[in-house]
PDB file of C-alpha atoms in Angstrom:
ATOM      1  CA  UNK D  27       0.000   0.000   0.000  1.00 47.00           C
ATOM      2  CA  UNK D  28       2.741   2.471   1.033  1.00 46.00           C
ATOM      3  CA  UNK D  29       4.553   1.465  -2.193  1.00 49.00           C
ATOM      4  CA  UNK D  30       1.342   1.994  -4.148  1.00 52.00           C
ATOM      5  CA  UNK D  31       1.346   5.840  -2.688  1.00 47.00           C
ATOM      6  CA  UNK D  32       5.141   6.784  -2.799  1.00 51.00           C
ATOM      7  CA  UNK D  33       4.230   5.482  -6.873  1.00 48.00           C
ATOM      8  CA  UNK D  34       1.064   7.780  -7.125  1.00 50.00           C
ATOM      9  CA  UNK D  35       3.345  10.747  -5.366  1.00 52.00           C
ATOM     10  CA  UNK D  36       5.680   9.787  -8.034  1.00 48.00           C
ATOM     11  CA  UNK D  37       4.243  10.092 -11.120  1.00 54.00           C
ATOM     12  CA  UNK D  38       1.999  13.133 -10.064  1.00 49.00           C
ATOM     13  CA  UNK D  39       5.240  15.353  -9.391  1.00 49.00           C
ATOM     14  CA  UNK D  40       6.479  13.902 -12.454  1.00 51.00           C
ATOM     15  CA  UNK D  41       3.408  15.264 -14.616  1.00 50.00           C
ATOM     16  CA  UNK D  42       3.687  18.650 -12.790  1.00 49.00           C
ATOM     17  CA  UNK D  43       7.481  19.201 -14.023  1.00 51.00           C
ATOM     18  CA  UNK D  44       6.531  18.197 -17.505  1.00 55.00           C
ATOM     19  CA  UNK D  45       4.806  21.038 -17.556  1.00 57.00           C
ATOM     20  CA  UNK D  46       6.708  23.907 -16.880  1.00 64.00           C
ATOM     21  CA  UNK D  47       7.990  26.478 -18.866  1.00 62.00           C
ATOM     22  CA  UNK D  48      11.207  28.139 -19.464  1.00 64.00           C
ATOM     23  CA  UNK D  49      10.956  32.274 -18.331  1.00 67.00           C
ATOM     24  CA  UNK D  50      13.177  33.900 -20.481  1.00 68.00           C
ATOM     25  CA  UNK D  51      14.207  36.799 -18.428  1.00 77.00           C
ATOM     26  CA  UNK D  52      17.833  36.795 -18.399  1.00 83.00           C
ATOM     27  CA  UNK D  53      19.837  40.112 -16.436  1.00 87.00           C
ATOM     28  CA  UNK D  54      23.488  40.579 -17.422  1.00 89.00           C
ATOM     29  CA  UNK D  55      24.954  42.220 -14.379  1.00 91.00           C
ATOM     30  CA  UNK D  56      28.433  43.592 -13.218  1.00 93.00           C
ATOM     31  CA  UNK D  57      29.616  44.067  -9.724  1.00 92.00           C
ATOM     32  CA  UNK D  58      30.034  47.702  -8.909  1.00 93.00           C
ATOM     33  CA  UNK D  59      33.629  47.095  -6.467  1.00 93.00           C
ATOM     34  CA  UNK D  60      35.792  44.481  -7.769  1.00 91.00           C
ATOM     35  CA  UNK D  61      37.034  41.617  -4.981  1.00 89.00           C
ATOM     36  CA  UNK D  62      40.627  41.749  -4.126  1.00 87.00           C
ATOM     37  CA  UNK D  63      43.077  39.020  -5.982  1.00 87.00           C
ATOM     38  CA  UNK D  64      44.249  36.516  -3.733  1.00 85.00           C
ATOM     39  CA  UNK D  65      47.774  34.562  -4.029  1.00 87.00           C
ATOM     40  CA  UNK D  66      48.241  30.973  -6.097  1.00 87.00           C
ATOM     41  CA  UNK D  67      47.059  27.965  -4.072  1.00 87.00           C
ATOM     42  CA  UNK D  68      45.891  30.028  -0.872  1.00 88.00           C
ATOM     43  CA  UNK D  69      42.491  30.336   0.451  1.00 88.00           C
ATOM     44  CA  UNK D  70      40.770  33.358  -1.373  1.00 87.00           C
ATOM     45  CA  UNK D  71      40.108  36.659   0.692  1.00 86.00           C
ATOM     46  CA  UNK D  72      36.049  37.027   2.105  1.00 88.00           C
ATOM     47  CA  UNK D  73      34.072  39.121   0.352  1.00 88.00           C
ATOM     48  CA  UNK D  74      32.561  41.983   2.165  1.00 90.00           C
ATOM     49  CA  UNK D  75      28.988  43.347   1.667  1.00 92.00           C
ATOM     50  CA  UNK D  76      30.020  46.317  -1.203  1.00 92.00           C
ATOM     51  CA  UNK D  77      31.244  43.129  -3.006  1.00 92.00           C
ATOM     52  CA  UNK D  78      27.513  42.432  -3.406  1.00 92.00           C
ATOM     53  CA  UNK D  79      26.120  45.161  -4.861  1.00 93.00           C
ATOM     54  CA  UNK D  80      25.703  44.504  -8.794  1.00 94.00           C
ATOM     55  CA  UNK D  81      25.174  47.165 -11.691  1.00 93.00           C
ATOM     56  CA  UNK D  82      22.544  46.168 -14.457  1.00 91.00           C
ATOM     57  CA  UNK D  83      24.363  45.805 -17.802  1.00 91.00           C
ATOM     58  CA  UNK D  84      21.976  44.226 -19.760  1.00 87.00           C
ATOM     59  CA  UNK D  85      17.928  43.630 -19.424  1.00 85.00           C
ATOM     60  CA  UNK D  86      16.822  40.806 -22.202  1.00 81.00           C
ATOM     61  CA  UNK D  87      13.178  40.774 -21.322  1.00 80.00           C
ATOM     62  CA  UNK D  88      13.074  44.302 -22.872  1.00 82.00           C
ATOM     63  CA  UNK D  89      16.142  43.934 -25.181  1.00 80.00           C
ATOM     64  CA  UNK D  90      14.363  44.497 -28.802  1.00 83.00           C
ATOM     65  CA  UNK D  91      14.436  41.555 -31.114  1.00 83.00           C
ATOM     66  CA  UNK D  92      15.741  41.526 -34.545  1.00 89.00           C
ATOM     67  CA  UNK D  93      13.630  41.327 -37.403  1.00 92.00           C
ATOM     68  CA  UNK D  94      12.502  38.674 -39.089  1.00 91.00           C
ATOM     69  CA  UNK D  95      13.189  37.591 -42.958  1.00 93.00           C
ATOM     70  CA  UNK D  96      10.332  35.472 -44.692  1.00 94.00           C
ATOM     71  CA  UNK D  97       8.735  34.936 -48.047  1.00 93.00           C
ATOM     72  CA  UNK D  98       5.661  35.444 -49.105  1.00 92.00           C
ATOM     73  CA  UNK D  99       3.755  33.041 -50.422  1.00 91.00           C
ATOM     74  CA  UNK D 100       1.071  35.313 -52.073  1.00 89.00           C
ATOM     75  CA  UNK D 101       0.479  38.953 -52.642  1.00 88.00           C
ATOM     76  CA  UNK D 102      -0.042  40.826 -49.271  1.00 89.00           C
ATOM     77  CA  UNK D 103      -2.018  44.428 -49.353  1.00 86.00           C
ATOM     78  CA  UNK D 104       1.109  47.155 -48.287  1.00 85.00           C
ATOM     79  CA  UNK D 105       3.669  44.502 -47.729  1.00 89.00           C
ATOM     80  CA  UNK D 106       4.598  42.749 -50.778  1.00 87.00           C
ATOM     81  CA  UNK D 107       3.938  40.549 -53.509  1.00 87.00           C
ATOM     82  CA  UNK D 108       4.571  36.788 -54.046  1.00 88.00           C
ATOM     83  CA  UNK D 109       8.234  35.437 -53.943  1.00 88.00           C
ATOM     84  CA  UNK D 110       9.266  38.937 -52.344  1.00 89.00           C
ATOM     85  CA  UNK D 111      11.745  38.420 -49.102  1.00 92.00           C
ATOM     86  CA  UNK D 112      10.891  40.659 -46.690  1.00 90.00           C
ATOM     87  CA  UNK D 113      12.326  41.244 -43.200  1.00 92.00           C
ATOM     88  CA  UNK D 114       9.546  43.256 -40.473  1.00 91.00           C
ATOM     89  CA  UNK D 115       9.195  43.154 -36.625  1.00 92.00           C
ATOM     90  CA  UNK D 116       8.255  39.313 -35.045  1.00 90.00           C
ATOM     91  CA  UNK D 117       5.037  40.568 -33.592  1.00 90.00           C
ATOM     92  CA  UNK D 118       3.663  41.451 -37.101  1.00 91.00           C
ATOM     93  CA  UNK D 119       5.254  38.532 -38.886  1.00 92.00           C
ATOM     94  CA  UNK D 120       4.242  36.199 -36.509  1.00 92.00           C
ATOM     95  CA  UNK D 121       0.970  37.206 -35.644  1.00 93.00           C
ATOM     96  CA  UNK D 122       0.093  38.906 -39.889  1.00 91.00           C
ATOM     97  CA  UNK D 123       1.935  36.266 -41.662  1.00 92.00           C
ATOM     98  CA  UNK D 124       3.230  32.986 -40.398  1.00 92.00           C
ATOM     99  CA  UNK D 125       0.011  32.151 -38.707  1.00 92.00           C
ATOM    100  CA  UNK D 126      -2.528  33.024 -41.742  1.00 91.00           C
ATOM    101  CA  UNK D 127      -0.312  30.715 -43.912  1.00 91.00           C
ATOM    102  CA  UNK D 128       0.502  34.242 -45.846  1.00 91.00           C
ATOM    103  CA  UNK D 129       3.976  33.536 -45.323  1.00 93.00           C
ATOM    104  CA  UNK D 130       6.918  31.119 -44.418  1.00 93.00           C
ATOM    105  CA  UNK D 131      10.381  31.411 -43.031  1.00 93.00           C
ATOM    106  CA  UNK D 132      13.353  32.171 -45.705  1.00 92.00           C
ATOM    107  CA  UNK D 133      15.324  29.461 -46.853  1.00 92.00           C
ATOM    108  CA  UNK D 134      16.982  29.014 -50.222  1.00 91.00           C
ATOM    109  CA  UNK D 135      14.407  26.011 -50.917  1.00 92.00           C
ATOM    110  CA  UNK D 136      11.593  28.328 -49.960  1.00 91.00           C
ATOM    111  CA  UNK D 137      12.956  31.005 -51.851  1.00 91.00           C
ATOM    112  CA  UNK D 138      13.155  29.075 -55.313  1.00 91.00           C
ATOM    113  CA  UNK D 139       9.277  27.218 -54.035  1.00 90.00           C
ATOM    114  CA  UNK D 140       7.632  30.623 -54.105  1.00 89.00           C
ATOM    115  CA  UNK D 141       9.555  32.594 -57.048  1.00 88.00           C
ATOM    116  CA  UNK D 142       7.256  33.955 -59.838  1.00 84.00           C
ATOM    117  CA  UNK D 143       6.940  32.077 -63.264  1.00 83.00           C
ATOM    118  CA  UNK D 144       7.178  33.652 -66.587  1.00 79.00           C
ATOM    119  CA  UNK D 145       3.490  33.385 -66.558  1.00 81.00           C
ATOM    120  CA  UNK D 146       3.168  34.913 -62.874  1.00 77.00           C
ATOM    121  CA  UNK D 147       5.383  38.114 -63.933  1.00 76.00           C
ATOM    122  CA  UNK D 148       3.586  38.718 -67.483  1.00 78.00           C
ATOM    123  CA  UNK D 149      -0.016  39.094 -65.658  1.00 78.00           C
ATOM    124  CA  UNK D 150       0.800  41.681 -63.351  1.00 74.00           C
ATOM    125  CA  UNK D 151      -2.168  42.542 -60.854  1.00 80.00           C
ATOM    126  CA  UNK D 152      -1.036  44.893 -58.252  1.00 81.00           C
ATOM    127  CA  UNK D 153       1.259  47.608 -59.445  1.00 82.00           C
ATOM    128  CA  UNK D 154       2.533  47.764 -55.911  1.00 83.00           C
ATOM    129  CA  UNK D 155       1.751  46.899 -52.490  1.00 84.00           C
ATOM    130  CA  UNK D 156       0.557  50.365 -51.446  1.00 86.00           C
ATOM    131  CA  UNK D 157      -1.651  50.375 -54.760  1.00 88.00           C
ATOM    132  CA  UNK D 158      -4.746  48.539 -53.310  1.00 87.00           C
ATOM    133  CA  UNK D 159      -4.222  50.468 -49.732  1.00 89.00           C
ATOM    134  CA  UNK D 160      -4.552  53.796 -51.689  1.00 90.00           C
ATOM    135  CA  UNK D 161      -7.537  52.524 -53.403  1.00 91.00           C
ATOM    136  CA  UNK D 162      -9.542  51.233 -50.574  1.00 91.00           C
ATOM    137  CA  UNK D 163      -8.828  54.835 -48.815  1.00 92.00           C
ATOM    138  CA  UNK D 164     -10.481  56.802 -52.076  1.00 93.00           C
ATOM    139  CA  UNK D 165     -13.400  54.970 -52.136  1.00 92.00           C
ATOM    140  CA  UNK D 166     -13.550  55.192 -48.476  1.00 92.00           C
ATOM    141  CA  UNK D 167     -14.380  58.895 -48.357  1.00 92.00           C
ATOM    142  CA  UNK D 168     -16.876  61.575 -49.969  1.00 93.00           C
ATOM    143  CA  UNK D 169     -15.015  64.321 -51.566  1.00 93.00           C
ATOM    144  CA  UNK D 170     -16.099  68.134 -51.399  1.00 92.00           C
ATOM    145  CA  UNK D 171     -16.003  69.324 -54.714  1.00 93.00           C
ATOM    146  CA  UNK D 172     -16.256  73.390 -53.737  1.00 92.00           C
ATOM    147  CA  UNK D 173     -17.740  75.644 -56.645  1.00 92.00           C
ATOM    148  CA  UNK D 174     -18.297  78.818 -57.868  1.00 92.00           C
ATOM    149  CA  UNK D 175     -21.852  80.241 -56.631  1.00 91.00           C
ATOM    150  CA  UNK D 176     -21.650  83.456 -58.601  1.00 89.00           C
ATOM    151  CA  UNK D 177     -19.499  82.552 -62.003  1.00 91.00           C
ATOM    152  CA  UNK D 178     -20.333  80.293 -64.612  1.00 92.00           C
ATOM    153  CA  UNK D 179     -18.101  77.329 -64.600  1.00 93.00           C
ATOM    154  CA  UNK D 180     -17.586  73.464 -66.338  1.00 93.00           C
ATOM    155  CA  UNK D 181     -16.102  70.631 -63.957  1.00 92.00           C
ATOM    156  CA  UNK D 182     -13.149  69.704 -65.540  1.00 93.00           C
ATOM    157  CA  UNK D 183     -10.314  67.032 -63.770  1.00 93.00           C
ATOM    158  CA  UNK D 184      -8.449  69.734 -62.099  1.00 94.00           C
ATOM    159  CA  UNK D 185     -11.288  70.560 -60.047  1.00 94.00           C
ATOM    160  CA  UNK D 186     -11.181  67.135 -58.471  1.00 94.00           C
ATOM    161  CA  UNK D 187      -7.218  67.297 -58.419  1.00 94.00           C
ATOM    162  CA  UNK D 188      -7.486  70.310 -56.444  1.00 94.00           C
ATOM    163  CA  UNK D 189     -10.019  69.021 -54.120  1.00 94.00           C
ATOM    164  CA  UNK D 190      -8.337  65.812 -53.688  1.00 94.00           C
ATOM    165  CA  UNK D 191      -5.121  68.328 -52.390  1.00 94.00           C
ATOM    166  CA  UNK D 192      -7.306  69.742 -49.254  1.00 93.00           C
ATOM    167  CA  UNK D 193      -8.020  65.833 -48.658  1.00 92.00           C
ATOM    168  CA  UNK D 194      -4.330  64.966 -48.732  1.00 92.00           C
ATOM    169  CA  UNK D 195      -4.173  62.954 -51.606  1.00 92.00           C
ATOM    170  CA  UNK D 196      -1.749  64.362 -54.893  1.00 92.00           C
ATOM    171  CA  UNK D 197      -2.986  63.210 -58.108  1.00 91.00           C
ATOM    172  CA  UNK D 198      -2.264  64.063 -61.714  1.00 91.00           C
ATOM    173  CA  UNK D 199      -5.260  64.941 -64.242  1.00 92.00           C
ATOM    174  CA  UNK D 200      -4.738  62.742 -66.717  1.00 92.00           C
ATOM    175  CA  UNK D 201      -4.976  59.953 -64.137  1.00 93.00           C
ATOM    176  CA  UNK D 202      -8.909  61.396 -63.370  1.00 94.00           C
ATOM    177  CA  UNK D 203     -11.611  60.293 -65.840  1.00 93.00           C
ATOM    178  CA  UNK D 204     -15.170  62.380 -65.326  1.00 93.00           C
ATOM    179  CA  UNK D 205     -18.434  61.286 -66.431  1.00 92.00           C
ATOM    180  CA  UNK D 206     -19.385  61.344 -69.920  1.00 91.00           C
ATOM    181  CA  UNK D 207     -22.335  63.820 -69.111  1.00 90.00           C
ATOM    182  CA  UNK D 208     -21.311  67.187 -68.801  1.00 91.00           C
ATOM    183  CA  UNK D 209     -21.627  68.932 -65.496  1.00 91.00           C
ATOM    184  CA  UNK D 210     -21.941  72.709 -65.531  1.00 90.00           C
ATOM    185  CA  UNK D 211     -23.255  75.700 -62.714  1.00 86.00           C
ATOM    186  CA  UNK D 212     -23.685  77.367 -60.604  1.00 90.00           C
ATOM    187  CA  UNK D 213     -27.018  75.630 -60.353  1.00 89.00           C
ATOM    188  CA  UNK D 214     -27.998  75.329 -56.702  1.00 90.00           C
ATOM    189  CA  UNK D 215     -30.387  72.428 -57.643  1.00 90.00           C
ATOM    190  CA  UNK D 216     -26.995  70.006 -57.597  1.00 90.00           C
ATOM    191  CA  UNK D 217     -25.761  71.327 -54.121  1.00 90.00           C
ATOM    192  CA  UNK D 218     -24.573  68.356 -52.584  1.00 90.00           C
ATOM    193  CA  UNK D 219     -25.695  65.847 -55.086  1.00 91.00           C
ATOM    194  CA  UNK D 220     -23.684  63.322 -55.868  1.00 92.00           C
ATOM    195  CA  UNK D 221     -21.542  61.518 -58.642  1.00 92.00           C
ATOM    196  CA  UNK D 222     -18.645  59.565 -59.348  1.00 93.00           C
ATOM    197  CA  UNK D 223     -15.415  59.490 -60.944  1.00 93.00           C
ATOM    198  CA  UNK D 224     -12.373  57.023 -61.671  1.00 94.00           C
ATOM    199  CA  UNK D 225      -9.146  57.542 -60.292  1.00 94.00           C
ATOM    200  CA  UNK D 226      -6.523  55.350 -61.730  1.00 93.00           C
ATOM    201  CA  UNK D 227      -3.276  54.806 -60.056  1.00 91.00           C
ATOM    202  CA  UNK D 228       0.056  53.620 -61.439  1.00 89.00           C
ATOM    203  CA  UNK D 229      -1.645  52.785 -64.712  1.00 87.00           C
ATOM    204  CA  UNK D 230      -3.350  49.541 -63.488  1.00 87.00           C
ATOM    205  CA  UNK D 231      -5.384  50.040 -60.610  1.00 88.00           C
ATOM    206  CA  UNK D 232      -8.580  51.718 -60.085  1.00 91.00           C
ATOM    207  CA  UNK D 233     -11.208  53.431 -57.605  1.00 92.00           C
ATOM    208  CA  UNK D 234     -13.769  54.537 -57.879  1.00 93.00           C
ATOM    209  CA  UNK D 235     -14.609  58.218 -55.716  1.00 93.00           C
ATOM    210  CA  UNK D 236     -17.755  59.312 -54.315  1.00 93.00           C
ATOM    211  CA  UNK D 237     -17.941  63.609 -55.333  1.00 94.00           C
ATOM    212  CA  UNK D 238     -20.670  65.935 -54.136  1.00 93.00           C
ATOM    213  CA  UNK D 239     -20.923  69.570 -55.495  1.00 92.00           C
ATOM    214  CA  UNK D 240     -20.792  72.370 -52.914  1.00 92.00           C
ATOM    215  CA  UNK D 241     -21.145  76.350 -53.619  1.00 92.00           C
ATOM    216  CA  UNK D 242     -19.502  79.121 -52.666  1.00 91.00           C
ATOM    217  CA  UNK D 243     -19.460  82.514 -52.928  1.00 91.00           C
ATOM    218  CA  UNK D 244     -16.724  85.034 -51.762  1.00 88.00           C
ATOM    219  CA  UNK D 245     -19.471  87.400 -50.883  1.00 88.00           C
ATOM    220  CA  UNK D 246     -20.054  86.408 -47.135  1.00 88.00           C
ATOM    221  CA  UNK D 247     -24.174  87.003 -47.413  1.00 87.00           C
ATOM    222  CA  UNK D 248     -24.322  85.213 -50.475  1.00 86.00           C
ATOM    223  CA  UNK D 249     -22.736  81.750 -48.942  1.00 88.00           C
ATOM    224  CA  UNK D 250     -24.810  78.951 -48.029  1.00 88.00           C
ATOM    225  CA  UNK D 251     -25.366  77.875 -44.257  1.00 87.00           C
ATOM    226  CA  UNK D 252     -21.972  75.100 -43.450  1.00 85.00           C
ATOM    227  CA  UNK D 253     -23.419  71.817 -43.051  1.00 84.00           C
ATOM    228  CA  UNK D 254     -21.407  69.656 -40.410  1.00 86.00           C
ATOM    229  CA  UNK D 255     -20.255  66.016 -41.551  1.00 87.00           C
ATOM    230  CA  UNK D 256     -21.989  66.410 -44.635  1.00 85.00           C
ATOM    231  CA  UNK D 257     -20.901  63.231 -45.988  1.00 86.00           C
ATOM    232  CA  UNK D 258     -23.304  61.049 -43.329  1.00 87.00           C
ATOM    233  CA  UNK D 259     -26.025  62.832 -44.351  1.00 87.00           C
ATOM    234  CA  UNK D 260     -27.885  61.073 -47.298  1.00 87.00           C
ATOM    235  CA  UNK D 261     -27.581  62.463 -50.920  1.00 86.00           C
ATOM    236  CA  UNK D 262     -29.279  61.794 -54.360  1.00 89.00           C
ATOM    237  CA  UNK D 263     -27.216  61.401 -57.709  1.00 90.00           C
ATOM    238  CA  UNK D 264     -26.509  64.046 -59.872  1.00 86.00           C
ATOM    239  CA  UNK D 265     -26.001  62.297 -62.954  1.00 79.00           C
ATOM    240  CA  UNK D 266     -28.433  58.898 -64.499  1.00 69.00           C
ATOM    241  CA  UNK D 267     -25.325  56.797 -64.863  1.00 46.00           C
ATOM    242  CA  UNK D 268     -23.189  57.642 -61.484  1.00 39.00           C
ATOM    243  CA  UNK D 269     -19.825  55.754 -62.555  1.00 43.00           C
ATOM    244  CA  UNK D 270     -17.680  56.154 -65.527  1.00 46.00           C
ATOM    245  CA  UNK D 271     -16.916  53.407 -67.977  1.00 47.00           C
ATOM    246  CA  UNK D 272     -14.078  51.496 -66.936  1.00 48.00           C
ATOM    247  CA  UNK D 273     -11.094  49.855 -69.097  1.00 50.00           C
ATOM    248  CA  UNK D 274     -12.100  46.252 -68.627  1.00 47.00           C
ATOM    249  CA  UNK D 275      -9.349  43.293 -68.651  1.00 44.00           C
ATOM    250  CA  UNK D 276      -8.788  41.273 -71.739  1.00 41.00           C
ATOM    251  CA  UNK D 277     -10.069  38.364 -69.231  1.00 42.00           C
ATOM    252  CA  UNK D 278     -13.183  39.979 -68.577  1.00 41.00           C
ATOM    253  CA  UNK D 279     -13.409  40.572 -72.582  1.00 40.00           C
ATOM    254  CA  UNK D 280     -12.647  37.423 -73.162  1.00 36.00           C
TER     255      UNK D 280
END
């Protein structure tokens, strides 16, 4: 019976170490008053209590880790494209990468595994990482399109290159493509109707942005009342056909 126990007592302490864990906190120290030499094959000197005190040279717990190279197995929205090697913080690769299967680590077998084909660099898709980030951020907002209320005027693609300036974008005009109708004021009956137009970045991607028409006059009495957060507020189109023709694939075509 007592052997039977001592067994149980055993085995249970046995489980219990199985399943602890290594704390990596590992403090590189230095004493602050070096001990005295003593002579060859005598009995070395006692330390005293200043011999004790230690100076912290190194804490590892807060020590920050390298980064971490791995390739990417497919295209990944502002951080690469298949086959690229990339090296980012362990949190994010980790946590963005490794674990979604978007990734894996970088080794010359993995590097040749997940290198483009012909095929795979002929049919480009994303003319960059930040391509589709950009886009997803344009056709996130409303833009303010701010017009003349007292001259006659035609909206032409540096009006929306303008406006998209005050929203902290830069674009060029002959990357903005307007509807086909032609929209002309000042005609309060479009104030803050809305329509839409095609922004196309790098030549290959593109969005497609939400506009709304907004007078103003430089004649303070003549200026409409400021409407707050206008672009929660519900708005009707301006035009029959909101969105622009776009250049479709030769898939699509197909």
């Amino acid at each position: 019976m007592l052997k039977n126990i001592c067994v149980t007592q055993f085995n249970l302490l046995k489980s219990a170490t199985s399943l602890q864990q290594q704390v990596r906190t590992t403090f590189v120290l230095k004493r602050k008053y070096e001990p005295l030499l003593h002579k060859t094959n005598q009995k070395p000197r006692r330390m005293r209590a200043k011999h004790f005190i230690y100076e912290l040279v190194e804490d590892t717990l807060v020590k920050k880790s390298p980064n971490l190279e791995v390739v990417l197995k497919t295209f990944v929205e502002g951080v690469g494209d298949k086959g690229d090697v990339i090296s980012m913080k362990p949190n994010f690769v980790y946590n963005k990468l490794l674990l979604p299967g978007l990734a894996t680590y970088k080794t010359p077998e993995n590097i040749a595994k997940y290198a483009k084909t012909e095929a795979e660099k002929s049919a480009v898709k994303h003319s960059s990482p930040y391509a589709q980030r950009t886009v997803n951020m344009l056709e996130s907002i409303v833009l303010a399109v701010v017009m003349n209320k007292d001259e006659p005027w035609v909206l032409e693609p540096w009006h929306i290159k303008a406006s998209l300036r005050k929203a902290g974008f830069h674009c060029r005009e002959e990357c903005i493509t307007l509807p086909k109708e032609r929209i002309e004021g000042p005609d309060l009956r479009k104030e803050n109707k809305e329509f839409n137009c095609t922004i196309t970045i790098n030549n290959l991607e593109q969005a497609n942005l939400k506009c709304r028409i907004h007078h103003w006059s430089t004649d303070p009495s003549e200026r409409l009342p400021y409407v707050l957060e206008h672009w929660k507020l519900p708005s009707e189109p301006l035009l029959d056909v909101g969105l622009p023709e776009r250049n479709e694939s030769p898939e699509k075509q197909a």
